[in-house]
Coordinates of C-alpha atoms in Angstrom, one line a residue:
M1 CA 103.1 -9.7 13.8
N2 CA 99.6 -8.4 12.9
D3 CA 98.6 -10.2 9.6
W4 CA 95.3 -8.0 9.3
P5 CA 95.2 -5.4 6.6
E6 CA 95.7 -1.9 7.5
G7 CA 92.8 -0.7 10.4
W8 CA 91.7 -4.2 10.8
G9 CA 93.8 -5.2 13.8
D10 CA 92.6 -7.0 16.9
S11 CA 92.0 -3.5 18.3
Q12 CA 89.2 -2.6 16.1
G13 CA 86.1 -2.4 17.5
G14 CA 87.3 -3.4 21.1
G15 CA 88.8 -6.6 20.8
D16 CA 86.4 -9.2 22.1
R17 CA 84.0 -7.2 22.8
G18 CA 83.3 -6.7 18.9
Y19 CA 82.4 -10.3 18.3
G20 CA 81.0 -11.9 21.9
R21 CA 82.6 -14.1 24.5
G22 CA 80.3 -17.0 23.4
S23 CA 82.3 -17.2 19.8
A24 CA 84.8 -20.1 19.1
S25 CA 87.6 -17.5 18.6
G26 CA 88.4 -14.0 19.3
R27 CA 87.5 -13.5 15.3
P28 CA 84.4 -14.0 13.1
E29 CA 84.7 -16.7 10.8
G30 CA 84.7 -14.9 7.7
A31 CA 87.7 -12.8 9.3
R32 CA 89.5 -16.4 9.8
A33 CA 88.9 -17.3 6.1
M34 CA 90.2 -14.0 4.9
P35 CA 93.6 -14.7 2.3
H36 CA 96.9 -13.4 3.6
V37 CA 98.2 -10.5 2.3
Q38 CA 102.1 -10.0 1.9
R39 CA 104.2 -7.4 2.5
G40 CA 106.2 -5.6 0.3
Q41 CA 110.0 -5.9 -0.5
G42 CA 113.0 -4.5 1.1
G43 CA 110.4 -3.3 4.0
G44 CA 108.2 -1.0 2.0
P45 CA 105.4 0.1 2.6
R46 CA 102.3 -2.4 3.0
R47 CA 99.8 -2.8 0.0
S48 CA 96.4 -1.5 1.2
A49 CA 93.8 -4.6 1.0
P50 CA 90.9 -4.0 -1.2
P51 CA 87.8 -2.5 0.4
R52 CA 85.6 -4.6 2.4
P53 CA 81.9 -4.3 2.9
T54 CA 81.6 -2.5 6.7
V55 CA 80.0 -4.4 9.4
P56 CA 77.4 -2.3 11.0
A57 CA 78.2 -1.0 14.3
Q58 CA 76.9 -3.2 17.2
P59 CA 75.2 -1.4 19.8
S60 CA 77.1 -1.8 23.3
Y61 CA 75.6 -3.6 25.6
G62 CA 75.8 -3.0 29.2
E63 CA 76.5 -5.4 32.3
G64 CA 74.5 -8.5 32.2
H65 CA 73.5 -8.1 28.5
G66 CA 76.1 -9.7 27.2
D67 CA 74.7 -13.1 27.5
Q68 CA 71.9 -12.3 25.7
Y69 CA 74.1 -10.9 22.4
D70 CA 76.1 -14.1 22.5
S71 CA 73.2 -16.6 22.8
D72 CA 71.4 -14.9 19.9
Y73 CA 74.7 -14.5 17.6
N74 CA 75.4 -18.3 18.2
T75 CA 71.5 -19.1 17.1
G76 CA 72.3 -17.5 13.5
Q77 CA 69.4 -14.8 14.5
V78 CA 69.8 -12.0 12.1
Y79 CA 69.9 -8.5 13.5
G80 CA 68.6 -5.8 12.1
G81 CA 65.7 -6.8 9.5
G82 CA 61.9 -6.5 9.3
G83 CA 60.5 -6.0 12.8
G84 CA 63.3 -4.2 14.2
R85 CA 63.9 -5.1 17.9
R86 CA 62.0 -4.9 20.9
G87 CA 63.9 -4.6 24.3
G88 CA 67.2 -5.6 22.7
G89 CA 65.3 -8.8 21.0
Y90 CA 63.6 -9.4 17.5
I91 CA 60.5 -7.8 16.9
P92 CA 58.4 -10.2 14.8
N93 CA 56.3 -9.2 11.8
D94 CA 52.9 -9.8 12.7
N95 CA 51.5 -9.5 9.3
D96 CA 54.4 -12.3 7.6
P97 CA 52.3 -15.5 7.6
A98 CA 56.0 -16.8 6.9
D99 CA 56.9 -15.4 10.4
G100 CA 54.6 -17.9 12.2
Y101 CA 51.7 -15.2 12.8
A102 CA 48.2 -15.4 11.2
P103 CA 47.2 -11.4 9.9
P104 CA 44.3 -10.4 12.8
R105 CA 40.7 -11.4 11.7
P106 CA 38.5 -8.8 10.2
R107 CA 35.3 -7.9 12.5
P108 CA 32.2 -10.1 11.3
N109 CA 30.0 -8.2 8.9
W110 CA 27.0 -8.4 10.7
R111 CA 24.6 -7.0 7.9
R112 CA 25.9 -9.3 5.3
R113 CA 25.3 -12.7 7.6
I114 CA 21.7 -11.1 8.6
K115 CA 21.1 -11.2 4.6
R116 CA 22.7 -14.2 4.3
A117 CA 20.9 -15.7 6.7
V118 CA 17.1 -14.4 5.3
L119 CA 17.7 -15.2 1.9
T120 CA 18.7 -18.8 3.0
L121 CA 15.6 -18.9 4.8
V122 CA 13.2 -17.5 1.8
V123 CA 14.6 -20.1 -0.5
V124 CA 13.9 -22.5 1.7
F125 CA 10.5 -21.6 2.6
V126 CA 9.7 -21.0 -1.3
G127 CA 11.0 -24.3 -2.2
V128 CA 8.9 -26.0 0.8
S129 CA 6.0 -24.1 -0.4
I130 CA 6.1 -25.4 -4.1
G131 CA 7.2 -28.5 -3.4
T132 CA 3.8 -28.6 -0.8
Y133 CA 1.7 -27.3 -3.6
F134 CA 2.4 -29.9 -5.8
W135 CA 2.1 -32.8 -3.3
A136 CA -1.3 -31.2 -2.9
D137 CA -2.3 -30.8 -6.1
S138 CA -1.5 -34.5 -6.9
K139 CA -4.1 -35.8 -4.3
L140 CA -6.7 -34.1 -5.2
N141 CA -9.4 -36.3 -6.6
R142 CA -10.9 -34.4 -9.4
D143 CA -13.5 -36.6 -10.4
V144 CA -16.2 -34.4 -11.3
D145 CA -17.1 -33.3 -14.6
L146 CA -19.5 -30.4 -14.5
S147 CA -19.1 -29.9 -18.4
K148 CA -21.6 -33.1 -18.5
V149 CA -24.2 -31.0 -17.0
I150 CA -26.6 -29.0 -19.3
E151 CA -29.0 -26.2 -19.9
R152 CA -26.9 -24.3 -17.3
P153 CA -28.0 -20.7 -16.0
E154 CA -25.9 -18.0 -16.6
A155 CA -23.3 -17.7 -13.9
G156 CA -23.5 -14.3 -11.3
K157 CA -21.0 -12.6 -9.5
G158 CA -18.9 -14.1 -7.1
T159 CA -17.9 -17.6 -6.4
N160 CA -21.2 -20.5 -5.5
Y161 CA -19.7 -24.1 -4.1
L162 CA -22.1 -27.2 -3.5
I163 CA -20.5 -29.0 -0.6
V164 CA -21.8 -32.3 -0.3
G165 CA -21.3 -34.8 2.6
T166 CA -22.1 -38.5 1.6
D167 CA -22.7 -41.4 3.5
S168 CA -20.3 -43.4 1.5
R169 CA -18.4 -46.3 3.4
A170 CA -15.7 -46.7 0.7
G171 CA -12.7 -47.7 2.1
M172 CA -14.0 -48.8 5.9
S173 CA -13.1 -51.8 7.7
D174 CA -16.2 -53.6 9.4
A175 CA -14.7 -52.6 12.8
E176 CA -14.7 -49.0 11.8
K177 CA -18.2 -49.1 10.3
K178 CA -19.3 -50.1 13.7
K179 CA -17.2 -47.7 15.4
L180 CA -18.8 -44.7 13.5
H181 CA -22.2 -46.2 13.6
T182 CA -22.4 -45.7 9.9
G183 CA -23.9 -49.3 9.2
S184 CA -23.2 -51.1 6.3
A185 CA -25.6 -50.0 3.2
E186 CA -24.6 -50.5 -0.5
G187 CA -23.7 -47.1 -2.6
K188 CA -23.7 -44.0 -1.2
R189 CA -26.4 -41.0 -0.9
T190 CA -26.4 -37.4 0.3
D191 CA -26.4 -37.2 4.2
T192 CA -25.4 -33.0 3.9
M193 CA -25.8 -30.1 1.0
M194 CA -25.1 -26.8 1.1
I195 CA -24.2 -23.9 -1.0
L196 CA -21.5 -21.5 0.3
H197 CA -21.5 -18.3 -1.7
T198 CA -17.9 -16.0 -1.7
G199 CA -18.0 -12.2 -2.9
D200 CA -17.1 -8.7 -2.1
N201 CA -19.9 -8.6 0.6
G202 CA -18.9 -11.6 2.5
S203 CA -19.6 -15.1 2.6
T204 CA -23.1 -16.9 2.6
M205 CA -23.8 -20.6 3.5
I206 CA -27.1 -21.9 2.7
S207 CA -28.1 -25.6 3.6
L208 CA -30.3 -27.6 1.7
P209 CA -32.5 -30.1 3.4
R210 CA -32.2 -33.6 2.3
D211 CA -35.7 -34.0 2.4
S212 CA -36.5 -31.2 0.0
N213 CA -39.5 -31.4 -2.3
V214 CA -37.8 -30.6 -6.2
T215 CA -38.3 -31.8 -9.6
I216 CA -35.8 -33.7 -11.4
P217 CA -35.5 -32.0 -14.4
S218 CA -34.4 -33.6 -18.1
F219 CA -30.2 -34.1 -18.1
K220 CA -27.5 -36.6 -19.6
G221 CA -26.1 -39.6 -18.0
S222 CA -23.1 -39.3 -16.5
D223 CA -21.6 -42.6 -17.7
S224 CA -23.9 -43.3 -20.4
G225 CA -24.6 -39.9 -22.4
K226 CA -27.9 -40.8 -22.9
F227 CA -30.4 -38.0 -22.8
Y228 CA -33.7 -38.2 -20.2
P229 CA -36.3 -35.8 -20.9
N230 CA -37.8 -34.1 -17.5
Q231 CA -41.0 -36.2 -17.0
G232 CA -41.7 -33.6 -14.0
R233 CA -41.0 -36.3 -11.3
Q234 CA -41.0 -34.9 -7.4
V235 CA -38.4 -36.3 -5.5
K236 CA -36.5 -35.6 -2.3
L237 CA -33.2 -34.1 -3.1
N238 CA -31.0 -36.7 -2.0
A239 CA -32.7 -39.2 -4.8
A240 CA -30.9 -37.0 -7.3
Y241 CA -27.6 -37.6 -6.1
A242 CA -28.7 -41.4 -5.6
E243 CA -29.8 -41.7 -9.3
D244 CA -26.8 -40.5 -11.7
G245 CA -24.6 -38.8 -9.0
P246 CA -22.7 -35.4 -8.4
E247 CA -23.8 -34.3 -11.8
L248 CA -27.2 -35.1 -11.5
L249 CA -27.2 -33.2 -8.3
V250 CA -25.6 -30.4 -9.7
R251 CA -28.3 -30.0 -12.6
T252 CA -31.2 -30.2 -10.4
V253 CA -29.8 -27.6 -7.6
E254 CA -29.2 -25.2 -10.5
F255 CA -32.6 -26.3 -12.2
N256 CA -34.7 -25.4 -8.9
T257 CA -32.9 -22.8 -7.9
G258 CA -31.7 -20.8 -10.9
L259 CA -28.6 -20.5 -9.2
H260 CA -25.3 -20.8 -11.1
I261 CA -22.7 -23.6 -9.7
D262 CA -19.1 -22.9 -9.9
H263 CA -17.6 -25.8 -8.2
Y264 CA -18.2 -29.2 -6.5
A265 CA -16.6 -30.6 -3.6
E266 CA -17.8 -34.0 -1.5
I267 CA -16.4 -35.9 1.8
G268 CA -17.5 -39.4 2.7
F269 CA -17.9 -40.7 6.4
G270 CA -14.1 -41.8 7.1
G271 CA -12.7 -39.4 5.5
F272 CA -14.4 -36.8 7.6
A273 CA -13.7 -38.7 11.1
K274 CA -9.8 -38.2 9.9
I275 CA -9.8 -34.9 9.4
V276 CA -11.2 -34.2 12.2
D277 CA -8.6 -36.6 14.0
A278 CA -5.6 -35.3 12.0
V279 CA -6.4 -31.6 13.3
G280 CA -6.9 -32.7 16.7
G281 CA -10.4 -32.5 17.5
V282 CA -12.8 -29.4 17.1
E283 CA -14.4 -27.6 20.2
M284 CA -18.1 -26.8 20.5
N285 CA -20.2 -25.3 23.1
L286 CA -23.7 -27.1 23.0
K287 CA -26.7 -25.3 24.3
E288 CA -28.4 -28.5 24.7
G289 CA -27.1 -32.1 25.6
F290 CA -28.5 -35.0 23.4
K291 CA -28.5 -38.5 22.8
D292 CA -29.2 -40.8 19.6
K293 CA -28.6 -43.9 19.2
W294 CA -29.3 -44.3 15.6
S295 CA -26.1 -41.6 14.7
G296 CA -24.5 -42.9 18.3
A297 CA -24.5 -39.2 19.6
D298 CA -24.2 -39.0 23.4
F299 CA -23.6 -35.1 24.2
Q300 CA -23.9 -33.0 27.3
K301 CA -24.6 -29.3 27.5
G302 CA -21.4 -26.8 27.4
K303 CA -18.1 -26.6 25.7
Q304 CA -16.0 -29.9 24.7
T305 CA -13.6 -31.1 22.2
L306 CA -15.2 -33.8 19.4
N307 CA -13.5 -36.3 17.8
G308 CA -13.9 -38.0 14.5
Q309 CA -16.3 -40.3 16.1
Q310 CA -18.2 -37.7 18.0
A311 CA -18.1 -35.4 15.1
L312 CA -19.7 -37.7 12.8
A313 CA -22.2 -38.7 15.4
F314 CA -22.9 -34.8 16.2
V315 CA -23.6 -33.8 11.9
R316 CA -25.6 -37.5 10.9
T317 CA -28.5 -36.8 14.3
R318 CA -31.9 -35.8 13.3
H319 CA -33.8 -38.4 15.2
A320 CA -33.2 -36.3 18.7
F321 CA -35.0 -33.1 17.5
A322 CA -38.3 -32.3 17.0
A323 CA -37.4 -30.1 13.7
S324 CA -35.4 -33.2 12.7
D325 CA -33.4 -32.5 9.2
L326 CA -33.9 -28.5 9.6
Q327 CA -31.9 -29.0 13.1
R328 CA -29.8 -31.1 11.6
T329 CA -28.4 -29.1 8.9
K330 CA -27.8 -26.2 11.3
N331 CA -25.7 -28.5 13.1
Q332 CA -23.9 -29.2 10.2
Q333 CA -22.9 -25.9 9.5
A334 CA -22.0 -24.9 12.7
F335 CA -19.5 -27.5 13.2
L336 CA -18.6 -27.5 9.7
S337 CA -17.4 -23.7 10.3
A338 CA -15.8 -24.7 13.3
L339 CA -13.8 -27.2 11.5
A340 CA -12.5 -24.8 8.9
H341 CA -11.9 -22.2 11.7
Q342 CA -9.6 -25.0 13.6
V343 CA -7.5 -26.2 10.2
A344 CA -6.9 -22.1 9.7
T345 CA -5.2 -21.3 13.0
P346 CA -2.1 -21.1 13.7
S347 CA -1.5 -23.8 15.6
T348 CA -2.4 -26.0 13.1
V349 CA -1.0 -24.2 9.9
M350 CA 2.3 -23.2 11.9
N351 CA 2.7 -27.0 13.2
P352 CA 3.7 -29.5 10.2
F353 CA 3.0 -32.4 12.2
K354 CA -0.2 -31.2 12.5
L355 CA -0.7 -29.6 8.8
Y356 CA 0.3 -32.4 6.4
P357 CA -1.6 -35.1 8.4
T358 CA -4.4 -32.6 8.3
M359 CA -4.0 -32.0 4.5
G360 CA -2.9 -35.6 3.9
A361 CA -6.6 -36.8 5.6
G362 CA -8.8 -34.0 3.7
L363 CA -7.2 -34.1 -0.3
D364 CA -7.3 -37.9 0.3
S365 CA -10.9 -38.1 1.5
L366 CA -12.2 -35.3 -1.4
V367 CA -14.1 -35.6 -4.6
V368 CA -14.0 -32.2 -6.6
D369 CA -14.9 -31.1 -10.0
K370 CA -12.1 -31.0 -12.3
D371 CA -12.0 -27.3 -12.7
M372 CA -11.4 -26.7 -8.7
S373 CA -7.7 -25.7 -8.4
L374 CA -5.8 -25.6 -4.6
W375 CA -6.4 -21.7 -4.8
D376 CA -10.4 -22.1 -5.0
L377 CA -10.3 -25.0 -2.4
G378 CA -8.5 -22.6 0.1
S379 CA -10.9 -20.0 -0.9
M380 CA -13.5 -22.3 0.1
F381 CA -12.3 -23.1 3.5
F382 CA -11.6 -19.8 4.4
A383 CA -14.6 -18.3 3.4
M384 CA -16.5 -21.0 5.9
K385 CA -14.2 -19.9 8.3
G386 CA -15.6 -16.3 7.8
V387 CA -19.1 -17.6 8.5
T388 CA -18.4 -18.6 11.6
G389 CA -15.8 -15.5 12.4
G390 CA -19.0 -13.1 11.9
D391 CA -18.1 -11.8 8.6
G392 CA -20.9 -13.7 6.8
K393 CA -24.4 -15.5 7.0
S394 CA -25.3 -18.9 7.5
L395 CA -29.2 -20.0 7.1
N396 CA -31.7 -22.8 6.1
M397 CA -33.2 -22.6 2.6
P398 CA -36.5 -21.2 3.0
V399 CA -39.4 -23.5 3.7
S400 CA -43.3 -22.7 3.3
G401 CA -44.5 -26.0 4.5
S402 CA -44.7 -29.9 3.4
V403 CA -46.0 -32.2 1.1
N404 CA -45.9 -36.1 1.1
G405 CA -43.5 -35.4 3.9
N406 CA -40.8 -33.6 1.5
L407 CA -40.1 -29.8 2.6
V408 CA -41.6 -27.2 0.2
W409 CA -39.2 -24.0 -0.3
D410 CA -40.9 -20.5 0.0
K411 CA -40.7 -19.9 -3.7
T412 CA -41.2 -16.1 -3.2
K413 CA -38.2 -16.1 -0.4
V414 CA -36.0 -18.3 -2.8
K415 CA -36.4 -15.9 -6.1
Q416 CA -35.2 -13.2 -3.5
L417 CA -32.3 -14.8 -2.1
V418 CA -31.2 -16.2 -5.3
G419 CA -31.4 -12.8 -6.6
E420 CA -29.1 -11.3 -4.1
L421 CA -26.6 -14.3 -4.7
K422 CA -26.3 -13.8 -8.2
N423 CA -25.6 -10.2 -8.2
D424 CA -23.2 -10.9 -4.7
E425 CA -25.4 -8.6 -2.7
T426 CA -25.9 -8.6 1.3
V427 CA -27.9 -11.7 1.5
T428 CA -31.3 -10.2 3.4
V429 CA -33.5 -13.2 3.4
S430 CA -34.0 -15.3 6.5
G431 CA -34.1 -19.0 6.5
N432 CA -35.9 -21.7 8.8

């Protein structure tokens, strides 16, 4: 007897082939759970069962595929949806994360990555530069007040720096004084004085011999503010510094030359040697060797790299030369220009392990005027470098003779030289 509604008999769909041999029954679970339909009374015609949703026709499998079908059905796989079939099996949806697959990664945008990298480098560079600027600016010793200088000449074109090297031993131990042959004299005096002019026609460096004969003009004491009138006293130039410091030295240079000094920079013995050592030494090509027991100099002819101790001996030596102080000023010019060139090289500027120690040693040792900015200081060093590279000229202040052991300036040449500097013209005057 067949309890199935009409059209739902065992023959429907081919018996076992419709549901798979692996099933627990010949009929699916849903079919076994269907309610029983009673026949009509008196053998009348059977009532038709209400319409049921049709089961999608399953594809017929050839021999050897029955196990595949049964296995999929028994494990609850759903067929006919989403990804469809691939070789009789389920095709996963690669774009559906819930299906266990991540969507394909987009190709990298190298242009955007490069822009971000460049922007990051720019931000870092700007940040480091700003930090370095404020660090360096805070280390400058702005102790010289040029506003205390009275009766000053008018400023001309370009910029004039008065660069001074002193024999200050401040901060040096006894061992350092002995090593550097500085002695232990109290106070400080000027061993080096030079005017550096920068302008549109290159740079000019003029050394002022310490033994130059000059007049001490009227001035106001830098500390007391007391007025001292001009009494016509003739002294060596370095005596002005010893009497009342940088302000009187600037006043004396301006009075005896007529040239306005815009900025002042000073460095002592110990600081000078530290800068040279921090930069890794300075190469010099000496035309002649020389020795001097007073400075500790002992040099051979030819190329050599001078460390801090040797550099200090080189710029201080005068007893080994017939021209004495005049030859010493020439050596000082040559060395300072070479030092500035070494500081400005890429091997120093691009190497933070050399740049920052060099800057630290220099800034700790420098004494400048209150209006000196880092920009002004940088311009000064690059101008000194330019003199070495041929973009400028170096000379001694023209001398015509001597009096009482002091060097007398050539008034005619000095007047011409100062006129060319004031007008920022190419210097044509030659020095000694």
